[in-house]
mmCIF file of C-alpha atoms and ligand atoms in Angstrom:
data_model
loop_
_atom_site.group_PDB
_atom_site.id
_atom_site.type_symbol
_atom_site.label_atom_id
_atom_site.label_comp_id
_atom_site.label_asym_id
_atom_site.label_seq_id
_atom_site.Cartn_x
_atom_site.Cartn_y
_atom_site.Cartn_z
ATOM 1 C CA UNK Z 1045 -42.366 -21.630 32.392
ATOM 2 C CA UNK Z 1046 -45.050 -20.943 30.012
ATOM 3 C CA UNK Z 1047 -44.727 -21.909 26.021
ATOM 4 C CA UNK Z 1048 -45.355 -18.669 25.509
ATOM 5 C CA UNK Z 1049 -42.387 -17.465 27.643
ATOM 6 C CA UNK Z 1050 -40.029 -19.884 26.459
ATOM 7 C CA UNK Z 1051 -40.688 -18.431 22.640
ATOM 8 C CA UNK Z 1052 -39.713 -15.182 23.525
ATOM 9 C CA UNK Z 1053 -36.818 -16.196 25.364
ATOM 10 C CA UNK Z 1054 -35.426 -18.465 22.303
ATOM 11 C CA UNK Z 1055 -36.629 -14.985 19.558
ATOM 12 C CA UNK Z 1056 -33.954 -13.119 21.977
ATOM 13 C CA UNK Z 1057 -31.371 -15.832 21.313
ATOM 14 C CA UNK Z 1058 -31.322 -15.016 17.593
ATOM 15 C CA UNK Z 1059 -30.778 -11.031 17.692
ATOM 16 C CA UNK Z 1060 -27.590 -12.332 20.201
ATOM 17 C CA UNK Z 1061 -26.505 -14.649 17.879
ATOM 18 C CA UNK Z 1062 -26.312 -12.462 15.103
ATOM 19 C CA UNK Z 1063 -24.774 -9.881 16.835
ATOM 20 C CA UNK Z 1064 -21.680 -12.184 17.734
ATOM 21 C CA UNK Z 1065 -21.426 -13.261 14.059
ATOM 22 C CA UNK Z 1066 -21.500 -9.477 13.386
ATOM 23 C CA UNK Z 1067 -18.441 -8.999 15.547
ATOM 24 C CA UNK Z 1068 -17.050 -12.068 14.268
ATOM 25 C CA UNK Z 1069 -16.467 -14.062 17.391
ATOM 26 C CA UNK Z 1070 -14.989 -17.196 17.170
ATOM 27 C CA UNK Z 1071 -16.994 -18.827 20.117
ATOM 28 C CA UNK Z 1072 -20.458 -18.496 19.859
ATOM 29 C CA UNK Z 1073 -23.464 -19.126 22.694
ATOM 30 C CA UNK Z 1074 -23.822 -22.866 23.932
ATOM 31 C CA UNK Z 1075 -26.834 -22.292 22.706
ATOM 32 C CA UNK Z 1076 -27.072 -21.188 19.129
ATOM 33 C CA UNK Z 1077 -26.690 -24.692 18.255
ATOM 34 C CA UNK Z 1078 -29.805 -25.615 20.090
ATOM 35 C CA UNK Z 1079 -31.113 -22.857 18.827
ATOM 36 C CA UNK Z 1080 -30.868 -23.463 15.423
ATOM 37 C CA UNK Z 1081 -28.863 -24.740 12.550
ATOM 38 C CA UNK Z 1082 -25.426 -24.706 11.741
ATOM 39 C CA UNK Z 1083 -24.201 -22.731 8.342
ATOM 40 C CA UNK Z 1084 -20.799 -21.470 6.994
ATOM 41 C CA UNK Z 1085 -20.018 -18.125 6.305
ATOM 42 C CA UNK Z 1086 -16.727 -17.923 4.319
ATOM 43 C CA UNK Z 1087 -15.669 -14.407 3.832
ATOM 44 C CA UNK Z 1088 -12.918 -12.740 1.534
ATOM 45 C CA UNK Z 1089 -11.582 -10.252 4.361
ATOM 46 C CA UNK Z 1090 -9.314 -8.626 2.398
ATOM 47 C CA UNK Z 1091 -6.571 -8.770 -0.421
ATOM 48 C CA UNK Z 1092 -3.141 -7.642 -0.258
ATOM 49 C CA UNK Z 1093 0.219 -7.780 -2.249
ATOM 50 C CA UNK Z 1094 3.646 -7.743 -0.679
ATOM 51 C CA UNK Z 1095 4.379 -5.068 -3.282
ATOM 52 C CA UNK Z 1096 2.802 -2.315 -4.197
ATOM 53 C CA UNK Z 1097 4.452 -1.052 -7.533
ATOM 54 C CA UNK Z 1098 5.888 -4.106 -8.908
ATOM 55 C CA UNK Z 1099 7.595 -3.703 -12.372
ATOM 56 C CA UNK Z 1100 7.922 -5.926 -15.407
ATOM 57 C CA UNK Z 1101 9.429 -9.070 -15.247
ATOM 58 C CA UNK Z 1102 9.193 -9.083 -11.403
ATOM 59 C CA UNK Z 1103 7.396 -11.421 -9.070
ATOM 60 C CA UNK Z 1104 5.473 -10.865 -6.043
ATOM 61 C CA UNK Z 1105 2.434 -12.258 -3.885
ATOM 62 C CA UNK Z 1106 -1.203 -11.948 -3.623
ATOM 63 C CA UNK Z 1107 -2.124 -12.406 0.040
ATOM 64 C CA UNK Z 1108 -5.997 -13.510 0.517
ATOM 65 C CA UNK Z 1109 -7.226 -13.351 3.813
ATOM 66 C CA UNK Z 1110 -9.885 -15.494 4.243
ATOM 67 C CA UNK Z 1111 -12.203 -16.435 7.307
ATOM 68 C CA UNK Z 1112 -15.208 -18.293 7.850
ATOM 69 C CA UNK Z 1113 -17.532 -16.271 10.038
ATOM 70 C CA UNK Z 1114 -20.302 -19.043 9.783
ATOM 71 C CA UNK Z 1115 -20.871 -21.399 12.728
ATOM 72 C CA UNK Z 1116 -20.554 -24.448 10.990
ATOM 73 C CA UNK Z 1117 -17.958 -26.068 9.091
ATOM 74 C CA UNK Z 1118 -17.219 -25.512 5.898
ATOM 75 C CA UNK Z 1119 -16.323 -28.678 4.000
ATOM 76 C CA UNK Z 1120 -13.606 -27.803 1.438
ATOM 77 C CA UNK Z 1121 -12.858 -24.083 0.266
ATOM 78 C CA UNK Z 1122 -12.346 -23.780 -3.394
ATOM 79 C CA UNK Z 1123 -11.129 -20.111 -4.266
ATOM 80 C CA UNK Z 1124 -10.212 -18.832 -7.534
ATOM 81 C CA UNK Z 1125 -7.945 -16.227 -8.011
ATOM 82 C CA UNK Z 1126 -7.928 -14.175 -11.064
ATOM 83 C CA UNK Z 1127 -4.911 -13.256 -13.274
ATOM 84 C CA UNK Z 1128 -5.320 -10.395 -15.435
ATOM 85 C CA UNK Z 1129 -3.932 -8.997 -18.770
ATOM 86 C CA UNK Z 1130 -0.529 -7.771 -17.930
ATOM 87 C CA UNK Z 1131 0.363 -10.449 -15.331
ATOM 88 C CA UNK Z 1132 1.422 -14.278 -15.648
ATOM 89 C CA UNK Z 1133 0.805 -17.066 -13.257
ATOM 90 C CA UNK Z 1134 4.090 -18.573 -12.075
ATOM 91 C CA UNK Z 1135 4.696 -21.577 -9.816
ATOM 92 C CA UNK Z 1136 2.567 -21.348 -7.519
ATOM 93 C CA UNK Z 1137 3.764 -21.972 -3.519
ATOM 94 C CA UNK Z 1138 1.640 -24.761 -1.629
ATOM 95 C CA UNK Z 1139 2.236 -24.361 1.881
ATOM 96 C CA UNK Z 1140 -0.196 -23.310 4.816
ATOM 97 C CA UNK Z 1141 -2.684 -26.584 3.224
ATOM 98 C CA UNK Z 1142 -3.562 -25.041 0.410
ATOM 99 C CA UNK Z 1143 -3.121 -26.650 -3.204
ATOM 100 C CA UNK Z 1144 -2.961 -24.095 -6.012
ATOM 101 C CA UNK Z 1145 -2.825 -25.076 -9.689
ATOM 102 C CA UNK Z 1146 -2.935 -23.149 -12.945
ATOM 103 C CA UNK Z 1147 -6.030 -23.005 -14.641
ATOM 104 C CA UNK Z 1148 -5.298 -21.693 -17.802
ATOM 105 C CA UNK Z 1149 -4.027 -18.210 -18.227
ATOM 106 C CA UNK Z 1150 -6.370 -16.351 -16.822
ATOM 107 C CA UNK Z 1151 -6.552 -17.845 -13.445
ATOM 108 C CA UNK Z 1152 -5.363 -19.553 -10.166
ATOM 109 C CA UNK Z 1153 -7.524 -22.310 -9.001
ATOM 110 C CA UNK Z 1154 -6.975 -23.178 -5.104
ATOM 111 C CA UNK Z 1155 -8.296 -25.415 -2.707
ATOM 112 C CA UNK Z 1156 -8.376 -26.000 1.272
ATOM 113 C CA UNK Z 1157 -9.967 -28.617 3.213
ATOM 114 C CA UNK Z 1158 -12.048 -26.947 5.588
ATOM 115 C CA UNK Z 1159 -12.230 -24.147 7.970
ATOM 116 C CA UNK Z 1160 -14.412 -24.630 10.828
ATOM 117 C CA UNK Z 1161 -16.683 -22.104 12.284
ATOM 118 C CA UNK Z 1162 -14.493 -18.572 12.979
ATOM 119 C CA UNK Z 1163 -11.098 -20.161 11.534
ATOM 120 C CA UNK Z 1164 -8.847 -17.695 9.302
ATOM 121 C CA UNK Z 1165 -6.538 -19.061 6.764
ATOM 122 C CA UNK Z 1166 -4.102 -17.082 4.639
ATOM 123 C CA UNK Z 1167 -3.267 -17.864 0.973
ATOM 124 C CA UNK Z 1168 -0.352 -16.336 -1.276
ATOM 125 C CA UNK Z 1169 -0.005 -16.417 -4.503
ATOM 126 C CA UNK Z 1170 2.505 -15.397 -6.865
ATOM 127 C CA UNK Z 1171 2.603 -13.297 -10.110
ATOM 128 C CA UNK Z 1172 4.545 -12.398 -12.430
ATOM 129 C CA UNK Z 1173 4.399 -8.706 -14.400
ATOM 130 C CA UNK Z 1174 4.554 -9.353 -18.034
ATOM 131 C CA UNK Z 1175 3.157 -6.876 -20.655
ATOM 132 C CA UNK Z 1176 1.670 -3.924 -17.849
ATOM 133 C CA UNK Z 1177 1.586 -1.096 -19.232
ATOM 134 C CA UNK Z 1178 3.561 1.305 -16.711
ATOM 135 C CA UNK Z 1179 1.487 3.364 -14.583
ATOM 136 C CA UNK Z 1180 -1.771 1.264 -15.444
ATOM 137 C CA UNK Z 1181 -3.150 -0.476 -12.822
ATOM 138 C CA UNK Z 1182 -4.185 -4.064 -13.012
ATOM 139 C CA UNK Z 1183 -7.200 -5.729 -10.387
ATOM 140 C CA UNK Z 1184 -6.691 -9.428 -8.931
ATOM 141 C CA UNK Z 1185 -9.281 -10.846 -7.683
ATOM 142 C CA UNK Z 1186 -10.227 -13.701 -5.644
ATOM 143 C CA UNK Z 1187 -13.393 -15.781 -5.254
ATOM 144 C CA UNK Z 1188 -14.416 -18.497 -3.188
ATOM 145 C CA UNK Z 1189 -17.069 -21.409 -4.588
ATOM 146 C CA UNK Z 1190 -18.917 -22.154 -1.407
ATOM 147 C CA UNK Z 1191 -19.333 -26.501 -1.028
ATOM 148 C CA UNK Z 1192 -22.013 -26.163 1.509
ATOM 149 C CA UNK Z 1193 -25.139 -23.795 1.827
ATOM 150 C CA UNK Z 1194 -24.309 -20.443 3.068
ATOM 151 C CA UNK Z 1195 -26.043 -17.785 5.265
ATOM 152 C CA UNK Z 1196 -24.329 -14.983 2.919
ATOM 153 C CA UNK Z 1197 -22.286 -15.576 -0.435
ATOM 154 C CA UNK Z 1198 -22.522 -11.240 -1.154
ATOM 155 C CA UNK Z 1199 -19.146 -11.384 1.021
ATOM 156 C CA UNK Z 1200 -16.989 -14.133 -1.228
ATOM 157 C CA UNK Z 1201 -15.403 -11.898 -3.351
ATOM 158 C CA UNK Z 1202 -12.526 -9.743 -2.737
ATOM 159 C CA UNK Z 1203 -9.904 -8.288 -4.975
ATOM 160 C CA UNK Z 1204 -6.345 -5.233 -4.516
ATOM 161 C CA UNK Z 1205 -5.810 -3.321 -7.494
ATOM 162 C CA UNK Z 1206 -2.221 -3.017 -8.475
ATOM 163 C CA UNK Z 1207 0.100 -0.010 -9.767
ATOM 164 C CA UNK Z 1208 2.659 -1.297 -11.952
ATOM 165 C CA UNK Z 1209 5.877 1.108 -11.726
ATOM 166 C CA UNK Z 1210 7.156 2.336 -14.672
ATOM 167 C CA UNK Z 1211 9.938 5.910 -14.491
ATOM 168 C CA UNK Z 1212 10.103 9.279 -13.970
ATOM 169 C CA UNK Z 1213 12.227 11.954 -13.469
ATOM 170 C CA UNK Z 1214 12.481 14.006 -10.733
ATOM 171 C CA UNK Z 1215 15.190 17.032 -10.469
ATOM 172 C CA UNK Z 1216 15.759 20.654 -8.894
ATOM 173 C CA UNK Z 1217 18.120 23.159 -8.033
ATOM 174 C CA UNK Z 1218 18.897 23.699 -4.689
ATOM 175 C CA UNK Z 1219 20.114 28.044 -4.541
ATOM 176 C CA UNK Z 1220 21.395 30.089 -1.823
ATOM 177 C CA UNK Z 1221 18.377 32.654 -1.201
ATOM 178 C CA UNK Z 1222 20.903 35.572 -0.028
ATOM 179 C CA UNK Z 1223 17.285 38.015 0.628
ATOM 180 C CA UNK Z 1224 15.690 35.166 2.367
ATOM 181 C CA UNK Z 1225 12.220 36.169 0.153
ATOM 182 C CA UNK Z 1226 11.667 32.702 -0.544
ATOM 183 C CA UNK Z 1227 12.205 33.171 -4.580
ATOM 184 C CA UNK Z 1228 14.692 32.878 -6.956
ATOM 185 C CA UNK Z 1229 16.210 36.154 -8.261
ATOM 186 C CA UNK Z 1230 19.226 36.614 -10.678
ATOM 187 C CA UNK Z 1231 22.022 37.300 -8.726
ATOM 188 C CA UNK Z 1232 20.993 34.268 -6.403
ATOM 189 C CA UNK Z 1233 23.880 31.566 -6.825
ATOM 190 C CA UNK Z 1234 23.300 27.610 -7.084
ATOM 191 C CA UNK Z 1235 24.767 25.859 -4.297
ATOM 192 C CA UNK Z 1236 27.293 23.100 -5.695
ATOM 193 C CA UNK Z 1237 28.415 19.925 -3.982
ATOM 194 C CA UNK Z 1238 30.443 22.087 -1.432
ATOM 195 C CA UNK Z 1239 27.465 23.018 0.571
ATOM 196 C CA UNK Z 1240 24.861 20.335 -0.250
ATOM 197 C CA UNK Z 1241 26.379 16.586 0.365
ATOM 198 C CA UNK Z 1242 23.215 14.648 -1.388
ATOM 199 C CA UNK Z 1243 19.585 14.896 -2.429
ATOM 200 C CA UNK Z 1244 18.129 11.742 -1.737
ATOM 201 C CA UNK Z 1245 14.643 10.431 -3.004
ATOM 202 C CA UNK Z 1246 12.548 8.769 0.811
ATOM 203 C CA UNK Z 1247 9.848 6.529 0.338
ATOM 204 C CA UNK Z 1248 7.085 6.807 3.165
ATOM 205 C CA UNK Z 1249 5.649 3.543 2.408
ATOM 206 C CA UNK Z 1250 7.179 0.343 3.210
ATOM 207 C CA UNK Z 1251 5.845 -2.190 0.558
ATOM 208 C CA UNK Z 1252 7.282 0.191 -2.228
ATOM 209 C CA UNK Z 1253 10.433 -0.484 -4.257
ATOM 210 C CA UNK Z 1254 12.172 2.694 -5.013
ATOM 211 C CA UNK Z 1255 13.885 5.946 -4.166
ATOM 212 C CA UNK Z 1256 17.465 6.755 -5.020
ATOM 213 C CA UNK Z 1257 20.113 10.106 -4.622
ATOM 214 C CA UNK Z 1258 22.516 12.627 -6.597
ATOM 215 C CA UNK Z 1259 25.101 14.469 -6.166
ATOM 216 C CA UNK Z 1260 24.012 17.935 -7.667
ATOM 217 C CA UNK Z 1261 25.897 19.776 -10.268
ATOM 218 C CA UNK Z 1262 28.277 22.818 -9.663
ATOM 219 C CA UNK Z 1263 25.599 24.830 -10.377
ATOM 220 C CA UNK Z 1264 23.657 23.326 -7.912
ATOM 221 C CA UNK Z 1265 20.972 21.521 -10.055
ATOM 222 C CA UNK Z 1266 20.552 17.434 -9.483
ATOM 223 C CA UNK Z 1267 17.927 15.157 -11.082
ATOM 224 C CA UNK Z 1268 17.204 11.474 -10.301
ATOM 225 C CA UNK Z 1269 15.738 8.702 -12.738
ATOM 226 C CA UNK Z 1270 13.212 7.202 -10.423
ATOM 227 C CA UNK Z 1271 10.952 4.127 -10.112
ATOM 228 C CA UNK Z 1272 7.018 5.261 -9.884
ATOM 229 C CA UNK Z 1273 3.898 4.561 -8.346
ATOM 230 C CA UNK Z 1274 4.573 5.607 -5.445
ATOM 231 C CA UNK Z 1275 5.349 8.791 -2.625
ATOM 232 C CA UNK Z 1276 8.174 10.380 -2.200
ATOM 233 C CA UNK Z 1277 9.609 13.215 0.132
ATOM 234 C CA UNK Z 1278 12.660 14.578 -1.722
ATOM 235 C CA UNK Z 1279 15.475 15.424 1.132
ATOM 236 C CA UNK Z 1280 18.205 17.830 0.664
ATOM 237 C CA UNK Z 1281 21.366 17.481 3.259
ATOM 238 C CA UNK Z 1282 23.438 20.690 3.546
ATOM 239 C CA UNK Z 1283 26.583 22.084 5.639
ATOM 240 C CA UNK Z 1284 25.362 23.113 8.961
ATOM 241 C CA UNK Z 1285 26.262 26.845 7.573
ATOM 242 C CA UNK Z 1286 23.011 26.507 5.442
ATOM 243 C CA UNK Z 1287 18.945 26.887 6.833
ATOM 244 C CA UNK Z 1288 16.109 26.423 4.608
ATOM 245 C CA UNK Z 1289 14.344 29.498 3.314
ATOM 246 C CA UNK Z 1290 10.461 29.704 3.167
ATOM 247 C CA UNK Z 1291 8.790 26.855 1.571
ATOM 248 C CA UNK Z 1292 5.932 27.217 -1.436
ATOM 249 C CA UNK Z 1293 6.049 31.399 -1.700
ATOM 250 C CA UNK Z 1294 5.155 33.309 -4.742
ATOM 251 C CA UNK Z 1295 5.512 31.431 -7.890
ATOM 252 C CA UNK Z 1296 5.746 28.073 -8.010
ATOM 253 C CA UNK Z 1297 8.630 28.453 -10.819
ATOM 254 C CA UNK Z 1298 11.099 30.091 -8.971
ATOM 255 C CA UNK Z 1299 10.157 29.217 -5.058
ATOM 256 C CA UNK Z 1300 11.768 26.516 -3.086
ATOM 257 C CA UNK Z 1301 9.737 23.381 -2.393
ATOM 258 C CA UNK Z 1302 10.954 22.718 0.822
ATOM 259 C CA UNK Z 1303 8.786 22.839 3.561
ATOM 260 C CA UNK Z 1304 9.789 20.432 6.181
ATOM 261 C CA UNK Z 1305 13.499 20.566 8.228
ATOM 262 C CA UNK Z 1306 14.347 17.405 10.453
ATOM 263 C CA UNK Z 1307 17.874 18.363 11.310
ATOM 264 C CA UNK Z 1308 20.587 21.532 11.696
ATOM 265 C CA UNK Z 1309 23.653 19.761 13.265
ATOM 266 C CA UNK Z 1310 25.879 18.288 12.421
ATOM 267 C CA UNK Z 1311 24.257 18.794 9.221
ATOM 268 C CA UNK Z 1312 21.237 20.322 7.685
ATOM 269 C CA UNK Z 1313 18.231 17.803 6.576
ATOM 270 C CA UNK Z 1314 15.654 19.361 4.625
ATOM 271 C CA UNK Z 1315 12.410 17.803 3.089
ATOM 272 C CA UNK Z 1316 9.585 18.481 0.347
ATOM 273 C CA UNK Z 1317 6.214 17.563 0.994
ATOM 274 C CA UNK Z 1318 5.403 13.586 0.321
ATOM 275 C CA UNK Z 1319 4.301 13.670 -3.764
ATOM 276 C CA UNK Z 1320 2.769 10.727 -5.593
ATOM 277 C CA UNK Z 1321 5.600 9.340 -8.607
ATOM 278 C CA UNK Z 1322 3.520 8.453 -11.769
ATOM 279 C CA UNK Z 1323 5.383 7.079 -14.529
ATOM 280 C CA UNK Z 1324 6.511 9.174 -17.622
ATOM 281 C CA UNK Z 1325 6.014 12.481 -15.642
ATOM 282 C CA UNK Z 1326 8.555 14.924 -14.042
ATOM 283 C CA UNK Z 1327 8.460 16.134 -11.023
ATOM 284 C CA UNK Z 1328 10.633 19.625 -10.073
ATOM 285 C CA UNK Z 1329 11.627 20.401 -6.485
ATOM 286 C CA UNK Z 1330 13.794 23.375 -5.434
ATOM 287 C CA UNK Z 1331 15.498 23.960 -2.645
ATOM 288 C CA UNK Z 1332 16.537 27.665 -1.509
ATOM 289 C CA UNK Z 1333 18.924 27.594 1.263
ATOM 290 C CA UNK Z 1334 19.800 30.613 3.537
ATOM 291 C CA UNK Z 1335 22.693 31.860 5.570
ATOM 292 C CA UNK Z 1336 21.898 29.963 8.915
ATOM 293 C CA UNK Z 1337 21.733 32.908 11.782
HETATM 294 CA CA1 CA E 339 -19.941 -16.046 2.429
HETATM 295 CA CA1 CA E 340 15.487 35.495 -3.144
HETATM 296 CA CA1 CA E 341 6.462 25.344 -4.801
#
């Protein structure tokens, strides 16, 4: 083989090489040692909290993902993880290898002893919500010091912004639309806890707390105190006697909100469309029921 062969054959090594880091394959070419150096690569790969809308005075945990897509060992990971206005540090769990300690107020300061070349590691780490203001949102973030050289530090960084929940109220009158127009006219009765059995608040997103249900009123009106920063579908259950009239027709004062049914026997389950909950705010949904044909 000529030299000058054997350079372009090791130039095509590098595009490959790069490529697999790209991908983020664990196992790289027998020959990208050979080939070249070794060099870490630790990476933030993303930031998570096992609750979205915490509220004061709770706890939950910051989840940091992290992953060295180098192809070289690391030597030991220091990450810091910031705590912002509005949250507290609290003991901090050590499991999974890593050490956390409190560094001050403002900050978690956590250490690992190495992750070799494509290893992932998770760490948590808890806060506490103390003086949010609700419906603010507050950013962790977390950042990893680099012990060795590395081929990119743009990518050790990372942070989740989080909503804290404050209340709102959301409320309605659920009416039996006797024209079937889709809007409320006088003459058009509420429909009292004889024909609706509950009105109950569904969350479509699993790492919310949240929701709740009413009774309604005679008069057919209901209204629910509810945790924010988050969706909710309201859903109205009725007799089987009862369909849902045209959703979102004419004006949006005296029209019924539901546009969604799930169910006619052996009961009626009727839905809104999913709304975001911000705190302070109210929220009215109306739900105009007809004779079922
Ligand atoms: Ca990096
Ligand atoms: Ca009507
Ligand atoms: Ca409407």
């Amino acid at each position: 083989m000529r030299p000058n062969s054997l350079s372009r054959s090791l130039r095509r090594v590098v595009p490959t090489t790069l490529a697999a880091l790209a991908l983020g394959a664990a196992t790289l070419p027998a020959d990208a040692v050979a080939a070249g150096r070794t060099q870490p690569d630790l990476v933030v790969d993303l930031v998570t909290t096992d609750v979205l809308n915490p509220a004061e005075g709770e706890t939950f945990n910051a989840q940091v993902d992290l992953r060295n897509y180098g192809n070289g060992d690391s030597g030991p990971v220091k990450v810091t993880v910031s705590v912002p206005a509005g949250l507290r540090t609290t003991t901090p769990y050590t499991g999974t290898g890593w050490t956390c300690t409190v560094a001050g107020a403002t900050s978690y300061s956590c250490a690992y002893p190495a992750l070799s070349a494509g290893q992932r590691s998770q760490l948590n780490v808890p806060f506490e919500v103390a003086g949010a203001t609700p419906g603010t949102t507050v950013p962790i973030t977390a950042t990893i010091a680099p012990d060795k050289r590395e081929s990119n530090t743009g990518n050790n960084t990372g942070s989740v912004t989080v909503a804290i929940a404050g209340t709102c109220v959301i409320r309605g009158v659920v009416w039996h639309d006797l024209d079937g127009d889709g809007q409320r006219e006088d003459g058009e009765p509420g429909i009292g806890p004889d024909g609706v059995l509950q009105v109950t608040l569904w969350r479509p997103q699993g790492q919310t707390i949240g929701g709740g249900s009413a009774t309604v009123n005679p008069d057919g009106t209901w209204s629910i105190t509810a945790r924010t920063e988050l969706l909710y579908q309201v859903r109205v259950e009725a007799t089987s006697q009862y369909d849902k009239t045209a959703g979102n027709v004419g004006d949006d004062a005296t029209d019924s909100d539901l546009v969604t049914a799930y169910q006619w026997d052996p009961t009626l389950l009727a839905a809104s469309a999913e709304f975001s909950a911000h705190a302070g705010e109210e929220y009215v949904v109306d739900a105009g029921l007809i004779t079922r044909s």
